[in-house]
């Protein structure tokens, strides 16, 4: 018997545009044309250079600005419908809060906006502060927060009412590597709980392992979109060998390769198939080089991005 599974769509947009103005050459500024679908339970990444329209997209999805043209739905409701806001959490870029509140006071304030209160709110405040690693520092006032702490409390605020869909604008901007890794861990945990996460970022290395699906924006338009795995898949059947110590004398050992690319002290050598790659790796090892990895060829999100935006970063 054939089984059908229904894919729920959390966000969809159709030729969505928000044009603020035009530049000196008459080109539209803002979001020019966005058509996308975000499946429920996914981490969806919207990536693009500065000024490509990521924050504008978030503002449209949140109903903070209205489209110039096009349409969209969030959790089955038209853009801007206040009813869906109860199920939305938003982490703005560089969150800003009242300086003289501490973490629990701040979350009590936000909880009251969602008509939460009593022991249910106290319990939830503890849960979200533990989740973002701020429970121990709950009495510290916002004015004394580091950038990373502000970002964490921004996330706690967005999660307080246990929303289905969480929208985040550059959630790890300005964080140290440990802080950024902690936020990524929380994002993955949210997906495990079945939440949908819509992430905007220009940090491609961070988005690559995190997102299930990605759309690349450039000049307000989507130039590539698809499942991360499919976008990063290399040419059919090609294999790559990552090698250290590929000297001039050893170049003959990789003469049959499709391409040889230096990457710092290493080289990435791409062969037409697995057999050629294994034979090449053998020759490299016999010649004294160190083979670090042999496997199916895969592109990085950065390469896909550069290809998609025509070399401009
Ligand atoms: N309120 C506004 N008035 C006029 N132009 C605006 C306004 N907000 C954004 N823009 C313009 O719209 C374009 C898209 O801006 P947006 O903030 O959405 O980009 P972004 O991808 O979020 O950039 P960044 O990576 O720098 O955060 C830019 O050219 C910007 O100058
Ligand atoms: Mg932005």
XYZ file of C-alpha atoms and ligand atoms in Angstrom:
345
model
C 0.000 0.000 0.000
C 1.316 3.430 -0.840
C 1.635 5.842 2.055
C 1.233 9.553 1.584
C 2.771 11.948 4.001
C 1.443 15.463 4.219
C 4.147 18.116 4.416
C 2.939 21.029 6.494
C 4.113 24.406 5.275
C 4.939 26.954 7.974
C 5.720 29.891 5.678
C 5.058 30.543 2.026
C 5.519 33.632 -0.055
C 4.608 34.388 -3.647
C 6.546 37.109 -5.481
C 6.704 39.029 -2.237
C 8.187 42.529 -2.525
C 8.796 45.528 -0.288
C 10.436 48.342 -2.202
C 11.475 51.225 0.049
C 13.040 53.432 -2.598
C 15.415 53.309 -5.573
C 19.152 53.952 -5.684
C 20.859 56.656 -7.795
C 20.740 54.322 -10.817
C 17.042 53.636 -10.398
C 17.447 50.118 -8.972
C 14.843 49.130 -6.361
C 16.029 48.868 -2.746
C 14.415 46.438 -0.325
C 12.991 43.028 -1.106
C 12.290 42.746 -4.826
C 10.943 39.235 -5.454
C 10.724 36.402 -2.947
C 8.960 33.105 -3.573
C 9.651 30.403 -1.028
C 8.134 27.637 1.055
C 9.341 26.626 4.495
C 8.343 23.167 5.715
C 7.281 22.779 9.341
C 9.890 21.264 11.640
C 12.810 22.486 9.544
C 15.680 24.867 10.009
C 15.385 27.152 7.001
C 18.262 29.510 6.215
C 17.914 32.766 4.313
C 21.434 33.847 3.377
C 22.677 36.821 1.434
C 25.135 39.711 1.460
C 24.556 42.922 3.441
C 21.587 44.818 2.067
C 20.163 41.832 0.161
C 16.795 41.994 1.937
C 17.010 39.467 4.812
C 15.772 41.766 7.605
C 13.109 43.196 5.290
C 11.852 39.638 4.719
C 11.615 39.082 8.483
C 9.746 42.366 8.939
C 7.252 41.304 6.257
C 6.745 37.875 7.859
C 6.205 39.524 11.239
C 3.740 42.046 9.848
C 5.969 44.983 10.836
C 6.045 46.314 7.278
C 3.540 45.719 4.497
C 4.277 44.343 1.025
C 4.488 46.607 -1.992
C 3.273 43.602 -4.000
C 3.000 39.826 -3.778
C 1.576 37.766 -0.955
C 2.439 35.270 1.747
C 1.162 33.120 4.579
C 2.638 32.398 7.987
C 1.236 29.367 9.843
C -1.686 29.315 7.430
C -2.670 32.961 7.976
C -2.128 35.898 5.600
C 0.881 38.141 6.306
C 0.191 40.693 9.011
C -2.694 38.737 10.589
C -2.311 39.421 14.316
C -3.698 35.952 15.190
C -0.478 34.223 14.137
C 1.697 36.389 16.379
C 0.903 34.197 19.395
C 2.704 31.357 17.661
C 5.713 33.409 16.567
C 8.959 34.083 18.394
C 11.384 36.690 17.069
C 15.068 37.201 17.853
C 16.031 40.589 16.370
C 19.548 41.473 15.296
C 21.164 43.271 18.253
C 18.204 43.009 20.677
C 17.510 46.051 22.841
C 15.894 45.818 26.289
C 15.181 48.046 29.309
C 18.573 48.581 30.985
C 17.485 48.388 34.622
C 15.608 45.085 34.551
C 17.299 41.814 35.388
C 16.643 38.617 33.404
C 13.665 37.398 35.455
C 12.051 40.860 35.633
C 12.476 41.265 31.902
C 10.898 37.894 31.160
C 8.029 38.598 33.598
C 7.346 41.738 31.562
C 7.361 39.825 28.251
C 5.320 37.001 29.800
C 2.626 39.501 30.818
C 2.389 40.632 27.179
C 1.468 37.030 26.339
C -1.015 36.968 29.241
C 1.174 34.446 31.082
C 1.495 34.600 34.862
C 1.734 32.800 38.193
C 3.682 29.609 38.739
C 3.360 28.628 35.061
C 5.320 31.758 34.074
C 7.912 31.285 36.849
C 8.495 27.707 35.708
C 8.790 28.713 32.061
C 11.203 31.563 32.901
C 13.492 29.085 34.651
C 13.261 26.675 31.688
C 14.192 29.252 29.054
C 16.935 30.845 31.169
C 18.480 27.403 31.703
C 18.135 26.652 28.012
C 20.130 29.756 27.012
C 22.619 29.418 29.889
C 21.466 32.527 31.818
C 19.805 31.017 34.902
C 22.907 31.468 37.060
C 23.086 35.137 36.042
C 19.382 35.882 36.386
C 19.824 38.773 38.857
C 22.262 40.710 36.672
C 20.727 43.848 35.108
C 20.588 44.281 31.320
C 22.843 47.357 31.550
C 25.679 45.041 32.634
C 25.171 42.441 29.905
C 27.828 41.563 27.341
C 26.758 41.352 23.703
C 26.528 37.560 23.988
C 24.290 37.804 27.054
C 21.971 40.215 25.231
C 21.731 37.768 22.370
C 20.907 34.915 24.766
C 18.240 36.884 26.591
C 16.839 37.858 23.178
C 16.468 34.169 22.444
C 14.927 33.471 25.884
C 12.366 36.236 25.258
C 11.506 34.751 21.852
C 10.964 31.269 23.305
C 9.066 32.247 26.454
C 5.557 31.575 25.104
C 6.677 28.283 23.460
C 5.991 29.416 19.870
C 5.712 27.021 16.900
C 7.820 29.196 14.627
C 10.942 31.100 15.606
C 12.377 33.802 13.345
C 15.959 34.838 13.983
C 18.016 37.672 12.492
C 21.772 36.948 12.655
C 21.366 35.139 16.006
C 25.098 34.597 16.543
C 26.339 38.002 15.327
C 29.049 39.309 17.640
C 29.259 36.137 19.729
C 32.511 34.355 20.570
C 32.876 30.808 19.149
C 31.608 29.162 22.349
C 28.608 31.483 22.613
C 27.791 30.895 18.929
C 28.057 27.109 19.361
C 25.672 27.263 22.356
C 23.085 29.178 20.345
C 23.425 26.646 17.500
C 22.849 23.843 20.018
C 19.646 25.514 21.198
C 18.487 25.896 17.574
C 19.051 22.169 16.933
C 17.213 21.291 20.148
C 14.247 23.406 19.041
C 14.071 21.445 15.792
C 14.131 18.201 17.805
C 11.084 19.530 19.666
C 9.336 19.934 16.297
C 9.635 23.717 16.020
C 10.223 25.509 12.732
C 13.188 27.874 12.647
C 13.679 30.599 10.037
C 17.237 31.895 10.253
C 18.715 34.900 8.469
C 22.483 35.130 8.312
C 25.448 35.944 6.140
C 27.649 33.491 8.093
C 27.748 30.743 5.497
C 30.104 28.415 7.396
C 27.694 28.450 10.313
C 24.580 27.946 8.197
C 25.979 25.032 6.196
C 25.811 22.337 8.916
C 22.730 23.858 10.558
C 20.091 24.358 7.869
C 17.920 21.727 6.189
C 16.919 24.089 3.384
C 18.445 27.331 2.222
C 17.571 30.247 -0.036
C 20.238 32.626 -1.313
C 19.150 36.251 -1.651
C 21.002 38.800 -3.731
C 19.810 42.314 -4.565
C 16.407 41.472 -3.081
C 15.875 38.374 -5.228
C 16.289 34.653 -4.621
C 19.033 33.326 -6.867
C 19.213 29.731 -5.540
C 17.113 27.685 -3.175
C 16.793 24.060 -2.226
C 17.675 21.387 0.277
C 21.167 21.948 1.622
C 22.238 18.377 0.780
C 21.176 18.761 -2.839
C 22.740 22.218 -3.256
C 26.075 20.999 -1.903
C 26.194 17.743 -3.852
C 29.013 17.781 -6.388
C 28.943 16.517 -9.984
C 27.550 12.993 -10.343
C 29.968 10.301 -9.182
C 32.948 12.618 -8.608
C 35.236 11.854 -5.661
C 37.644 14.113 -3.847
C 40.922 13.526 -2.035
C 42.109 15.975 0.609
C 45.880 15.807 0.856
C 48.690 17.519 2.754
C 52.214 17.723 1.316
C 51.373 17.719 -2.402
C 54.771 18.883 -3.629
C 55.660 19.929 -7.206
C 57.331 16.526 -7.743
C 54.105 14.767 -6.778
C 51.889 16.684 -9.215
C 52.273 13.787 -11.700
C 50.452 11.521 -9.228
C 47.292 13.591 -9.723
C 47.626 14.175 -13.469
C 44.325 12.331 -14.090
C 42.389 14.589 -11.686
C 39.473 16.773 -12.820
C 40.755 19.652 -10.673
C 43.430 20.411 -8.058
C 42.723 23.277 -5.679
C 45.143 24.552 -3.022
C 43.547 25.262 0.396
C 46.191 26.583 2.779
C 48.702 23.789 3.378
C 46.322 21.269 1.847
C 45.014 20.488 -1.641
C 41.572 19.353 -2.684
C 41.912 16.981 -5.638
C 38.749 15.998 -7.505
C 38.641 12.794 -9.573
C 36.005 11.587 -12.060
C 35.048 8.569 -9.919
C 35.857 6.579 -6.771
C 38.296 4.203 -8.536
C 40.405 7.055 -9.908
C 40.357 8.760 -6.485
C 41.527 5.641 -4.624
C 44.315 5.026 -7.178
C 45.345 8.705 -6.921
C 45.342 8.535 -3.106
C 47.581 5.445 -3.279
C 50.082 7.242 -5.499
C 50.074 10.256 -3.174
C 50.712 8.124 -0.071
C 53.504 6.210 -1.858
C 55.048 9.542 -2.791
C 55.161 10.624 0.873
C 52.081 12.900 1.062
C 49.441 12.589 3.795
C 45.941 11.769 2.587
C 43.429 13.262 5.031
C 40.137 12.298 3.417
C 38.704 10.427 0.433
C 34.971 10.715 -0.270
C 32.209 11.875 -2.613
C 32.793 15.392 -3.838
C 30.849 18.052 -2.018
C 30.773 21.801 -2.537
C 30.782 24.256 0.308
C 27.856 26.666 0.767
C 30.373 29.437 0.128
C 31.134 28.010 -3.332
C 27.431 27.627 -4.143
C 26.860 31.181 -2.904
C 29.678 32.697 -4.976
C 28.392 30.818 -8.033
C 24.841 32.030 -7.382
C 25.644 35.708 -6.850
C 28.066 35.816 -9.746
C 31.253 36.243 -7.760
C 30.155 39.279 -5.747
C 30.321 38.859 -2.002
N 13.530 51.698 6.284
C 14.211 51.691 5.136
N 14.153 52.751 4.282
C 14.819 52.738 3.100
N 15.590 51.713 2.677
C 15.695 50.654 3.475
C 15.016 50.586 4.745
N 15.318 49.391 5.330
C 16.140 48.757 4.469
N 16.361 49.495 3.353
C 17.176 49.094 2.196
O 16.676 47.835 1.720
C 17.736 46.972 1.350
C 17.630 45.677 2.128
O 17.887 45.945 3.510
P 17.840 44.819 4.629
O 18.039 45.481 5.932
O 16.613 44.001 4.446
O 19.112 43.937 4.219
P 19.849 42.752 5.008
O 20.007 41.629 4.039
O 19.142 42.466 6.284
O 21.286 43.384 5.301
P 22.326 43.139 6.512
O 23.054 41.845 6.182
O 23.233 44.314 6.432
O 21.550 43.067 7.788
C 19.028 47.747 1.591
O 19.437 48.319 0.373
C 18.615 48.825 2.580
O 19.395 49.984 2.401
Mg 19.751 42.555 8.291
